[in-house]
mmCIF file with all atom_site columns, C-alpha atoms in Angstrom:
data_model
loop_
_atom_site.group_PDB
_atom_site.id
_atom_site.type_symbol
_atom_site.label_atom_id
_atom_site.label_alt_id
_atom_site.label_comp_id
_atom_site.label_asym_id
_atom_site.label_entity_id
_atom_site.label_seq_id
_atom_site.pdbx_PDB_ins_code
_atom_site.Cartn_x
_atom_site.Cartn_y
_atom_site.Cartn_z
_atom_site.occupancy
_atom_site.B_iso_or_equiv
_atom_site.pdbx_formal_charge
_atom_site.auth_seq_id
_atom_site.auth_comp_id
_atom_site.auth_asym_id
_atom_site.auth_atom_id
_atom_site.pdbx_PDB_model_num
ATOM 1   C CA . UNK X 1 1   ? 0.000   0.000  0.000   1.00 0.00 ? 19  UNK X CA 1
ATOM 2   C CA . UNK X 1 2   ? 1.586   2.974  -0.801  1.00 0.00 ? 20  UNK X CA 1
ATOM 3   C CA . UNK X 1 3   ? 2.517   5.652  1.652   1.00 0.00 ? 21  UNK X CA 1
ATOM 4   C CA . UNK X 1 4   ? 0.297   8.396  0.487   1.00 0.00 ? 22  UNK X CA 1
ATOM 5   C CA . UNK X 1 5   ? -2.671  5.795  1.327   1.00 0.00 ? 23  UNK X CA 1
ATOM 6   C CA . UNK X 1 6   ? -1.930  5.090  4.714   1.00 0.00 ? 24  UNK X CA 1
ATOM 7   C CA . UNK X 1 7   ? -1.375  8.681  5.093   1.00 0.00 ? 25  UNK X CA 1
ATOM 8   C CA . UNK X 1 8   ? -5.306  9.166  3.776   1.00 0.00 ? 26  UNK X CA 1
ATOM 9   C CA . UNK X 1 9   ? -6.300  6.549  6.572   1.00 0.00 ? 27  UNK X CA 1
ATOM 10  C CA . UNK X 1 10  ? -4.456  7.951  9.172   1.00 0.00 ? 28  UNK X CA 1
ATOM 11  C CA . UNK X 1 11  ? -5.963  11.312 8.316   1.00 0.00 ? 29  UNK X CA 1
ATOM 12  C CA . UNK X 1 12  ? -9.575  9.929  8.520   1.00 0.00 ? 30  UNK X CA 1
ATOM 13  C CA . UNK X 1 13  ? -9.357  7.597  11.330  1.00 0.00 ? 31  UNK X CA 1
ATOM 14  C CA . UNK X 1 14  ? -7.680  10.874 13.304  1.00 0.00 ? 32  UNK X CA 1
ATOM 15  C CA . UNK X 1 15  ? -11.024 12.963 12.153  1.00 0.00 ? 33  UNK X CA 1
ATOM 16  C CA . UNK X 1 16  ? -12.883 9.629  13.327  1.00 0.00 ? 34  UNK X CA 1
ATOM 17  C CA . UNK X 1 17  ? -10.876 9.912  17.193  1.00 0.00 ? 35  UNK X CA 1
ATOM 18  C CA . UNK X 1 18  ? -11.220 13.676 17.299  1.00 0.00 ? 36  UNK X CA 1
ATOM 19  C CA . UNK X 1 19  ? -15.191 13.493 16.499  1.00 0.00 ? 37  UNK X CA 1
ATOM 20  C CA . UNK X 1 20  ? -15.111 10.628 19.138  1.00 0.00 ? 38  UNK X CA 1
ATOM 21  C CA . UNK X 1 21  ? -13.164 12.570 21.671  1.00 0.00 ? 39  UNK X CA 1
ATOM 22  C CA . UNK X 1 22  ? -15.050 15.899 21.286  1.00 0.00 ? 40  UNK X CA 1
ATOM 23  C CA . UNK X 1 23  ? -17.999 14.102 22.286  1.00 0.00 ? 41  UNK X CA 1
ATOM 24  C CA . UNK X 1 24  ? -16.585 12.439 25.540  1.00 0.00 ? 42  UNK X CA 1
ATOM 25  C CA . UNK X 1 25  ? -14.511 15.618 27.139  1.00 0.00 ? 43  UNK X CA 1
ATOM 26  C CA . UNK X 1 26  ? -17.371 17.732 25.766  1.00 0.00 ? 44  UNK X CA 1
ATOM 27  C CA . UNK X 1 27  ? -17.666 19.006 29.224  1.00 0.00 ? 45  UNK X CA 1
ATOM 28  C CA . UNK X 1 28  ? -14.209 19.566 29.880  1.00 0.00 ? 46  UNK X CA 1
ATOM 29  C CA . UNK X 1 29  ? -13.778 21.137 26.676  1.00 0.00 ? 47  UNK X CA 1
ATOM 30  C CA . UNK X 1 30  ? -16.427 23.397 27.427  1.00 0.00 ? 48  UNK X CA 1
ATOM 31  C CA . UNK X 1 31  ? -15.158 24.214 30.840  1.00 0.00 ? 49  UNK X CA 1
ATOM 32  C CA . UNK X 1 32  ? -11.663 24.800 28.990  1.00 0.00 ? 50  UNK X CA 1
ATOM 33  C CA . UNK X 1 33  ? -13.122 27.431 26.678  1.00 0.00 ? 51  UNK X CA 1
ATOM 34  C CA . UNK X 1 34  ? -15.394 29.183 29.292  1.00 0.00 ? 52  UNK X CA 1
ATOM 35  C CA . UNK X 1 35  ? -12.229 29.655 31.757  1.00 0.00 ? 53  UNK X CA 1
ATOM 36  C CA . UNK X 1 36  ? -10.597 31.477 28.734  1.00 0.00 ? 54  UNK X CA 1
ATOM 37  C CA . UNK X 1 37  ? -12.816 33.883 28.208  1.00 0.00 ? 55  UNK X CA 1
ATOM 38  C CA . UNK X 1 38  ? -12.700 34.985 24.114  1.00 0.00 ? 56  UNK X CA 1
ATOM 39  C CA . UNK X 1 39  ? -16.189 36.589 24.554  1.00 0.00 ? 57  UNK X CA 1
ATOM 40  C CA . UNK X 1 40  ? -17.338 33.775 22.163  1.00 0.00 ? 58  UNK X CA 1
ATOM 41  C CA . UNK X 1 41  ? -19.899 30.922 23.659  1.00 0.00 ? 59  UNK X CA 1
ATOM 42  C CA . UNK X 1 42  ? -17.857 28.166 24.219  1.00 0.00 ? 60  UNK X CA 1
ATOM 43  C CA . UNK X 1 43  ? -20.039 25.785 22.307  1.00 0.00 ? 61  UNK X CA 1
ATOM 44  C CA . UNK X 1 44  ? -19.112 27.717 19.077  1.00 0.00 ? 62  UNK X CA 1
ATOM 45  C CA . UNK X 1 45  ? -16.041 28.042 19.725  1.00 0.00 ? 63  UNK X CA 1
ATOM 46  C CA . UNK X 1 46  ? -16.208 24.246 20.084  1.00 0.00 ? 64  UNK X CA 1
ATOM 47  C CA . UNK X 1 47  ? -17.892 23.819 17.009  1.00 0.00 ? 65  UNK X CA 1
ATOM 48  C CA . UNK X 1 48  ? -15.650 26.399 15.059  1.00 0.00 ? 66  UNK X CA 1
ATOM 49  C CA . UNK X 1 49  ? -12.462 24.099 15.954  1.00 0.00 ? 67  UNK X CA 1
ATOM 50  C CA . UNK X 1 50  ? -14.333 21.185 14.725  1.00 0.00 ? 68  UNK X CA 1
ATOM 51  C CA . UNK X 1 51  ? -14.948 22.720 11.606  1.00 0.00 ? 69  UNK X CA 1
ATOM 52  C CA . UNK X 1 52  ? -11.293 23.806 11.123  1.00 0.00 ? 70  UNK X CA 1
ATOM 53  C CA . UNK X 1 53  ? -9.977  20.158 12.060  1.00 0.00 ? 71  UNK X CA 1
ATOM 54  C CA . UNK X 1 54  ? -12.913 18.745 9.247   1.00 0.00 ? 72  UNK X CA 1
ATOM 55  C CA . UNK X 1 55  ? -11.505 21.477 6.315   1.00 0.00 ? 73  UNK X CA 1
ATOM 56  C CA . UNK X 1 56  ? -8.029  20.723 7.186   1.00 0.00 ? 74  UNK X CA 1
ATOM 57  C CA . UNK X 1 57  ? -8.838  16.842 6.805   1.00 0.00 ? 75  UNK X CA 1
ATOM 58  C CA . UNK X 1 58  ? -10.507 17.444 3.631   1.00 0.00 ? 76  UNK X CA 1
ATOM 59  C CA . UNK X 1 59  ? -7.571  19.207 2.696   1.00 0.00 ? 77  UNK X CA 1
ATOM 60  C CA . UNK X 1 60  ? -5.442  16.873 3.322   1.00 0.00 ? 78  UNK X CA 1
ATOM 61  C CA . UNK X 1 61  ? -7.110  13.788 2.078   1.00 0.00 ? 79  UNK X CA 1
ATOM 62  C CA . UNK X 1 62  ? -7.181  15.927 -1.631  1.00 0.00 ? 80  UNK X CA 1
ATOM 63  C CA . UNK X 1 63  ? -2.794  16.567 -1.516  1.00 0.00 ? 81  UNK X CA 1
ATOM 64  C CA . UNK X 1 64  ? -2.268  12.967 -0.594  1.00 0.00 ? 82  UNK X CA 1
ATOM 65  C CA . UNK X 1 65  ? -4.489  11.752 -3.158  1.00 0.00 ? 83  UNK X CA 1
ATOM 66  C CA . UNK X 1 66  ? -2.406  14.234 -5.464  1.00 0.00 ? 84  UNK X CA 1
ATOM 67  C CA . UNK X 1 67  ? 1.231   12.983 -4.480  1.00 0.00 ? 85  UNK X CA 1
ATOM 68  C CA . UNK X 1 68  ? 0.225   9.615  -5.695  1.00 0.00 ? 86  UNK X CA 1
ATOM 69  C CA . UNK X 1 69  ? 0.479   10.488 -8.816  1.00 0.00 ? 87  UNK X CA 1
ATOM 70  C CA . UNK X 1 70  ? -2.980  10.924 -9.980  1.00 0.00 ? 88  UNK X CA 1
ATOM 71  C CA . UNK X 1 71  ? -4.427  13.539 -12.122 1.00 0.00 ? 89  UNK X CA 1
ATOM 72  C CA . UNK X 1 72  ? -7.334  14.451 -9.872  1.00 0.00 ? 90  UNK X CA 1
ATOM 73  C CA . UNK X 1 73  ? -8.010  18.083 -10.909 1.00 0.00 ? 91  UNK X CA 1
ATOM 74  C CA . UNK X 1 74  ? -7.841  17.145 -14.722 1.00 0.00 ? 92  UNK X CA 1
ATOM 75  C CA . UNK X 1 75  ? -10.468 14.296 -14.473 1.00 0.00 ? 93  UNK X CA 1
ATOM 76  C CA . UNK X 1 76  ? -13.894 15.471 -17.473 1.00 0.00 ? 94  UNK X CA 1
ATOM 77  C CA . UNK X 1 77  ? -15.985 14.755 -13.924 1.00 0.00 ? 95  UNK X CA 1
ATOM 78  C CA . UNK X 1 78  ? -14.822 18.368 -12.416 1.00 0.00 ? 96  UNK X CA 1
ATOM 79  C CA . UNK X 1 79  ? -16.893 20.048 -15.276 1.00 0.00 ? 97  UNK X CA 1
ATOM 80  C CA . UNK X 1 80  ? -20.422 19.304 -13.752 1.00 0.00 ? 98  UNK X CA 1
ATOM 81  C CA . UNK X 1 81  ? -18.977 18.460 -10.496 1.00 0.00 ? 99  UNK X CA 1
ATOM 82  C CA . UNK X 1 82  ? -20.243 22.323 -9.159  1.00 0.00 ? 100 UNK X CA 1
ATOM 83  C CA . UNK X 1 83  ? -24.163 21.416 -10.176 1.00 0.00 ? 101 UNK X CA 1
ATOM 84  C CA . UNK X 1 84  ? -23.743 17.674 -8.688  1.00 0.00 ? 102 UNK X CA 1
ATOM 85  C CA . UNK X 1 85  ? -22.505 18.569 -5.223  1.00 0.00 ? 103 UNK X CA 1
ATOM 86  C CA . UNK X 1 86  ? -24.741 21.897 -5.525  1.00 0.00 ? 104 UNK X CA 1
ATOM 87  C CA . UNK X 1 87  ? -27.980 19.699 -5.843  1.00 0.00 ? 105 UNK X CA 1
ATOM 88  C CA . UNK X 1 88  ? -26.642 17.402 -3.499  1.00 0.00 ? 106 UNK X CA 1
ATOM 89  C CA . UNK X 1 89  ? -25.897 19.681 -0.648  1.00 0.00 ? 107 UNK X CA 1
ATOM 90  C CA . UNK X 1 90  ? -29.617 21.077 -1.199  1.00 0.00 ? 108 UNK X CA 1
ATOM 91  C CA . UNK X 1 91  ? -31.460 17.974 -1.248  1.00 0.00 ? 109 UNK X CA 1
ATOM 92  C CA . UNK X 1 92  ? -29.139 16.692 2.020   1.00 0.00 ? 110 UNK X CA 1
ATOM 93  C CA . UNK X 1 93  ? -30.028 19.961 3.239   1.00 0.00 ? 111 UNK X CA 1
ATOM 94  C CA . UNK X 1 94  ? -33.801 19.649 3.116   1.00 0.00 ? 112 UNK X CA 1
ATOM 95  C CA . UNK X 1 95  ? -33.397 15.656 4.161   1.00 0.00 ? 113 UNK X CA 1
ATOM 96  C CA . UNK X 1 96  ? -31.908 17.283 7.199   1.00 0.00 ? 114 UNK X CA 1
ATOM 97  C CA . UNK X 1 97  ? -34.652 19.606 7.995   1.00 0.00 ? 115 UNK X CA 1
ATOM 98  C CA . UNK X 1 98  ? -36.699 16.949 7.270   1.00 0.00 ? 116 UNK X CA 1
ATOM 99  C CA . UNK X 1 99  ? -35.358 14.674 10.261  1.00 0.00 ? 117 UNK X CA 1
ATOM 100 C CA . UNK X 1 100 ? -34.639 17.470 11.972  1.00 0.00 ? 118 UNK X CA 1
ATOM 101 C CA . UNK X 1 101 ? -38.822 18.391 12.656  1.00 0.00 ? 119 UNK X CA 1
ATOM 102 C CA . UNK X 1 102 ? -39.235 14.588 12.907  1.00 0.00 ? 120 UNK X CA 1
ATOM 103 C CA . UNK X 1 103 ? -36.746 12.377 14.253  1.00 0.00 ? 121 UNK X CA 1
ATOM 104 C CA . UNK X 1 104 ? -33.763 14.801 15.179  1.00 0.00 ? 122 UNK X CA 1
ATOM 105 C CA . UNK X 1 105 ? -35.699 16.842 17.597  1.00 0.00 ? 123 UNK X CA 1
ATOM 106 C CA . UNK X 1 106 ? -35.645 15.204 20.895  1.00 0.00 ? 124 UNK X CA 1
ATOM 107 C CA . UNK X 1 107 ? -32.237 13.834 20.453  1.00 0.00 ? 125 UNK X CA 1
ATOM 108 C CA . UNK X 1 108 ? -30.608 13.112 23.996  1.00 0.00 ? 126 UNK X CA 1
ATOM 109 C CA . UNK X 1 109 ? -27.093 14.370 24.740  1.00 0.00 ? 127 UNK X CA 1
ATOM 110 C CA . UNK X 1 110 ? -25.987 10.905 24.369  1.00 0.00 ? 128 UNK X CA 1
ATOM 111 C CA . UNK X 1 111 ? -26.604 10.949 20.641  1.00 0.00 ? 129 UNK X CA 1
ATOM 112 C CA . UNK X 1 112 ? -25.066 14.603 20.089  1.00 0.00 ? 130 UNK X CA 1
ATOM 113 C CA . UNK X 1 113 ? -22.291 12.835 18.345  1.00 0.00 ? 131 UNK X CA 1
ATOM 114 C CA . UNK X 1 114 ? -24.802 12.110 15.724  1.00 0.00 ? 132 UNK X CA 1
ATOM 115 C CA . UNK X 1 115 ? -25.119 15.845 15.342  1.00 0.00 ? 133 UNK X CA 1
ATOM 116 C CA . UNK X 1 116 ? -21.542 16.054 14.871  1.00 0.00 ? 134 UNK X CA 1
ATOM 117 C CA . UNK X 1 117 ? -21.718 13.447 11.707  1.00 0.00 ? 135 UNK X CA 1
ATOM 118 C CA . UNK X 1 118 ? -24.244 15.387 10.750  1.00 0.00 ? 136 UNK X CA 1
ATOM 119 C CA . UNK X 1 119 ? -22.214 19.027 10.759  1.00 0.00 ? 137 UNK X CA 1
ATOM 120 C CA . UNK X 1 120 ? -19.161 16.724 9.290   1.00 0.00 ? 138 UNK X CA 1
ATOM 121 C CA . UNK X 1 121 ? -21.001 15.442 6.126   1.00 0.00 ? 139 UNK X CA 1
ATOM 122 C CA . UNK X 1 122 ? -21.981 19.249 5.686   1.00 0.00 ? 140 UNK X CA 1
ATOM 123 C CA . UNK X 1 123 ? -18.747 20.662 6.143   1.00 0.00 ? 141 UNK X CA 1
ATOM 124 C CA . UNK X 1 124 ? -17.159 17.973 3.492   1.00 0.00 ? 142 UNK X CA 1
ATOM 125 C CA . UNK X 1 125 ? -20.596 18.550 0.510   1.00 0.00 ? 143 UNK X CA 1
ATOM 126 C CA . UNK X 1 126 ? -19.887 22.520 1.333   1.00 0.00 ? 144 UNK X CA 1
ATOM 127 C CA . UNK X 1 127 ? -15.965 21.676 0.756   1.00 0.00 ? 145 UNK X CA 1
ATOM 128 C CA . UNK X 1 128 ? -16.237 20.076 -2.092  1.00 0.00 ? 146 UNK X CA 1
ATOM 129 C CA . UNK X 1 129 ? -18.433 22.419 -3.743  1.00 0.00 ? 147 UNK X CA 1
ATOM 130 C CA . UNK X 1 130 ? -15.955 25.553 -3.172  1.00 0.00 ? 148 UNK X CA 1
ATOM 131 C CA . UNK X 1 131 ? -13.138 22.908 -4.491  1.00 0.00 ? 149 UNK X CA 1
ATOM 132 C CA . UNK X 1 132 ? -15.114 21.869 -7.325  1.00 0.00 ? 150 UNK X CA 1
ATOM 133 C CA . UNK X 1 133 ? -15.647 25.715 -7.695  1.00 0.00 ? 151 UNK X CA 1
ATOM 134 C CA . UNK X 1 134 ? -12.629 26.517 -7.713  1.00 0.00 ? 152 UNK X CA 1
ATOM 135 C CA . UNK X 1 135 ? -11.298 23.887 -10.073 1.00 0.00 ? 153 UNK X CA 1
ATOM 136 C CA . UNK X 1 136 ? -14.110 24.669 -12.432 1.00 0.00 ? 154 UNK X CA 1
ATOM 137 C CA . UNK X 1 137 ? -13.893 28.308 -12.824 1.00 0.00 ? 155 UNK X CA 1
ATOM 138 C CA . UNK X 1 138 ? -10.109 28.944 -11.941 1.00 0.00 ? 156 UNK X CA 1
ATOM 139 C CA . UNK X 1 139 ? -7.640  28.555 -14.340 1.00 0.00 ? 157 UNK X CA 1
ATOM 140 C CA . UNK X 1 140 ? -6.641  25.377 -15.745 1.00 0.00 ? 158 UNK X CA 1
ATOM 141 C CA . UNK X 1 141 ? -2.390  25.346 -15.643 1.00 0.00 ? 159 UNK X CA 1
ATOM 142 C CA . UNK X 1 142 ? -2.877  25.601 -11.192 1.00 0.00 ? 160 UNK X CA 1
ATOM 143 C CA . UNK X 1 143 ? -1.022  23.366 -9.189  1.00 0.00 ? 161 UNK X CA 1
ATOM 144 C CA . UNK X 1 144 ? -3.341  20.937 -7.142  1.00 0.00 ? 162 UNK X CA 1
ATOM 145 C CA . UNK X 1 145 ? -1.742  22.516 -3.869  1.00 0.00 ? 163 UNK X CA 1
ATOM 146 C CA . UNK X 1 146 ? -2.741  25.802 -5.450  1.00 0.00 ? 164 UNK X CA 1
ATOM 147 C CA . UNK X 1 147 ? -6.360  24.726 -5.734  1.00 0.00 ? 165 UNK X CA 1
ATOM 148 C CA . UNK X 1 148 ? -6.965  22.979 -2.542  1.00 0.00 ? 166 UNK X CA 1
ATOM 149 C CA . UNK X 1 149 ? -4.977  26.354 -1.023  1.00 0.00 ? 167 UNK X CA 1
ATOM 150 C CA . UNK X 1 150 ? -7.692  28.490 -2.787  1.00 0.00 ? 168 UNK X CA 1
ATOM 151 C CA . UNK X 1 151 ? -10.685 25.973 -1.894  1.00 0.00 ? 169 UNK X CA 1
ATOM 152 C CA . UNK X 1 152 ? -9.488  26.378 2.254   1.00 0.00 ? 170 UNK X CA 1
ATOM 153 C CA . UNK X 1 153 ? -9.081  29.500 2.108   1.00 0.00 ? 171 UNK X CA 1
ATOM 154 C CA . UNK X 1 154 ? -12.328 30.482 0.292   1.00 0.00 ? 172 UNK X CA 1
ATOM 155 C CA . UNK X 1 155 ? -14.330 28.112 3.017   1.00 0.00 ? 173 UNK X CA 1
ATOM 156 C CA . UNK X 1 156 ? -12.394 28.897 6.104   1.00 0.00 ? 174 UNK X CA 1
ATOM 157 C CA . UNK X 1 157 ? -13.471 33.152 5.119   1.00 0.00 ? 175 UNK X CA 1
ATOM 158 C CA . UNK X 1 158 ? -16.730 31.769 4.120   1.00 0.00 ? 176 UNK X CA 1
ATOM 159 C CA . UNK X 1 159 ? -17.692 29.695 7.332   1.00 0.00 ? 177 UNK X CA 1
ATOM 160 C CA . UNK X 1 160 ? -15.752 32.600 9.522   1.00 0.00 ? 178 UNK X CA 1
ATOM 161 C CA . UNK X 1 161 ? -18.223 35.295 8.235   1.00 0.00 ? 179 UNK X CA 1
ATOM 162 C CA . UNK X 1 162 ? -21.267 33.006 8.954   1.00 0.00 ? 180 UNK X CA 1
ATOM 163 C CA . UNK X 1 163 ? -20.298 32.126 12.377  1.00 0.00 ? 181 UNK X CA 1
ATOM 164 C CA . UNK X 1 164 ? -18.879 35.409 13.806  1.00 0.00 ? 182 UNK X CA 1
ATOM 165 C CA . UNK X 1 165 ? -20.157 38.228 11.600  1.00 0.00 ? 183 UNK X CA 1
ATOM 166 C CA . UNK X 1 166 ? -23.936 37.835 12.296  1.00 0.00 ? 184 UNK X CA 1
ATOM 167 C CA . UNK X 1 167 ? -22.447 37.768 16.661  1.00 0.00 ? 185 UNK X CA 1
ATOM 168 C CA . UNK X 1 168 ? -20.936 41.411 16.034  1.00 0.00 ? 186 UNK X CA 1
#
């Protein structure tokens, strides 16, 4: 198996233990963040680092699959790939207000984690329509560390201005 490979598994299964362990120190997380005082509700800020963790992943699942060799960015699939993860991330949206006004609403603390998946599958459909974005409309002769650059960049601004503009 090559290196690269492993490096994609260890990458997931990390995202897998850090999901895992946000939801059993929850507590002392939160205790962590409200003894530091950033003015921010320490749930957000919570939520905020697990978004950064999940973008970085995604990140870095895309520039190991690169090193291997492949030809990712080049691939006929990126040309409709914006309007394919665009209808997907709106039909998983309304499937998740859907369960959200039927089964999701009296979920117990013990099944937050299943929120979590929940914000996770978002965060990687909203990733991968910025990348496929990006790929799409950018120009073609970019380096695949140059697109998945632009891609985190454009969703870290992107989810900063939705979580801490609207707060100001």
């Amino acid at each position: 198996m090559p290196k690269w490979t492993v490096f994609q598994l260890l990458t997931i299964i990390f995202l897998g233990l850090f999901i895992v362990g946000k939801q059993v120190f929850q507590q002392k997380i939160t205790e962590f963040f409200s003894l530091i005082n950033l003015g921010i509700q320490p749930a957000i800020v919570a939520t905020f680092l697990t978004i950064i963790v999940t973008i970085w992943g995604c990140a870095l699942l895309f520039y190991w699959q690169v090193q291997k060799g492949n030809q990712l960015f080049i691939h006929k699939v990126w040309r409709i790939m914006p309007a394919l993860s665009g209808v997907l991330l709106l039909l998983s949206l309304i499937g998740f207000l859907i369960l959200g006004m039927t089964v999701l609403s009296s979920v117990t603390p013990e099944l937050h984690w299943l929120i979590d998946l929940f914000v996770i599958y978002f965060l990687v459909l909203f990733y991968l329509l910025v990348l496929s974005i990006v790929v799409r409309y950018g120009t073609s002769d970019l380096p695949a560390n140059k697109i998945t650059t632009s891609a985190n960049i454009a969703v870290i601004f992107t989810l900063i201005t939705l979580f801490f503009i609207p707060g100001i």
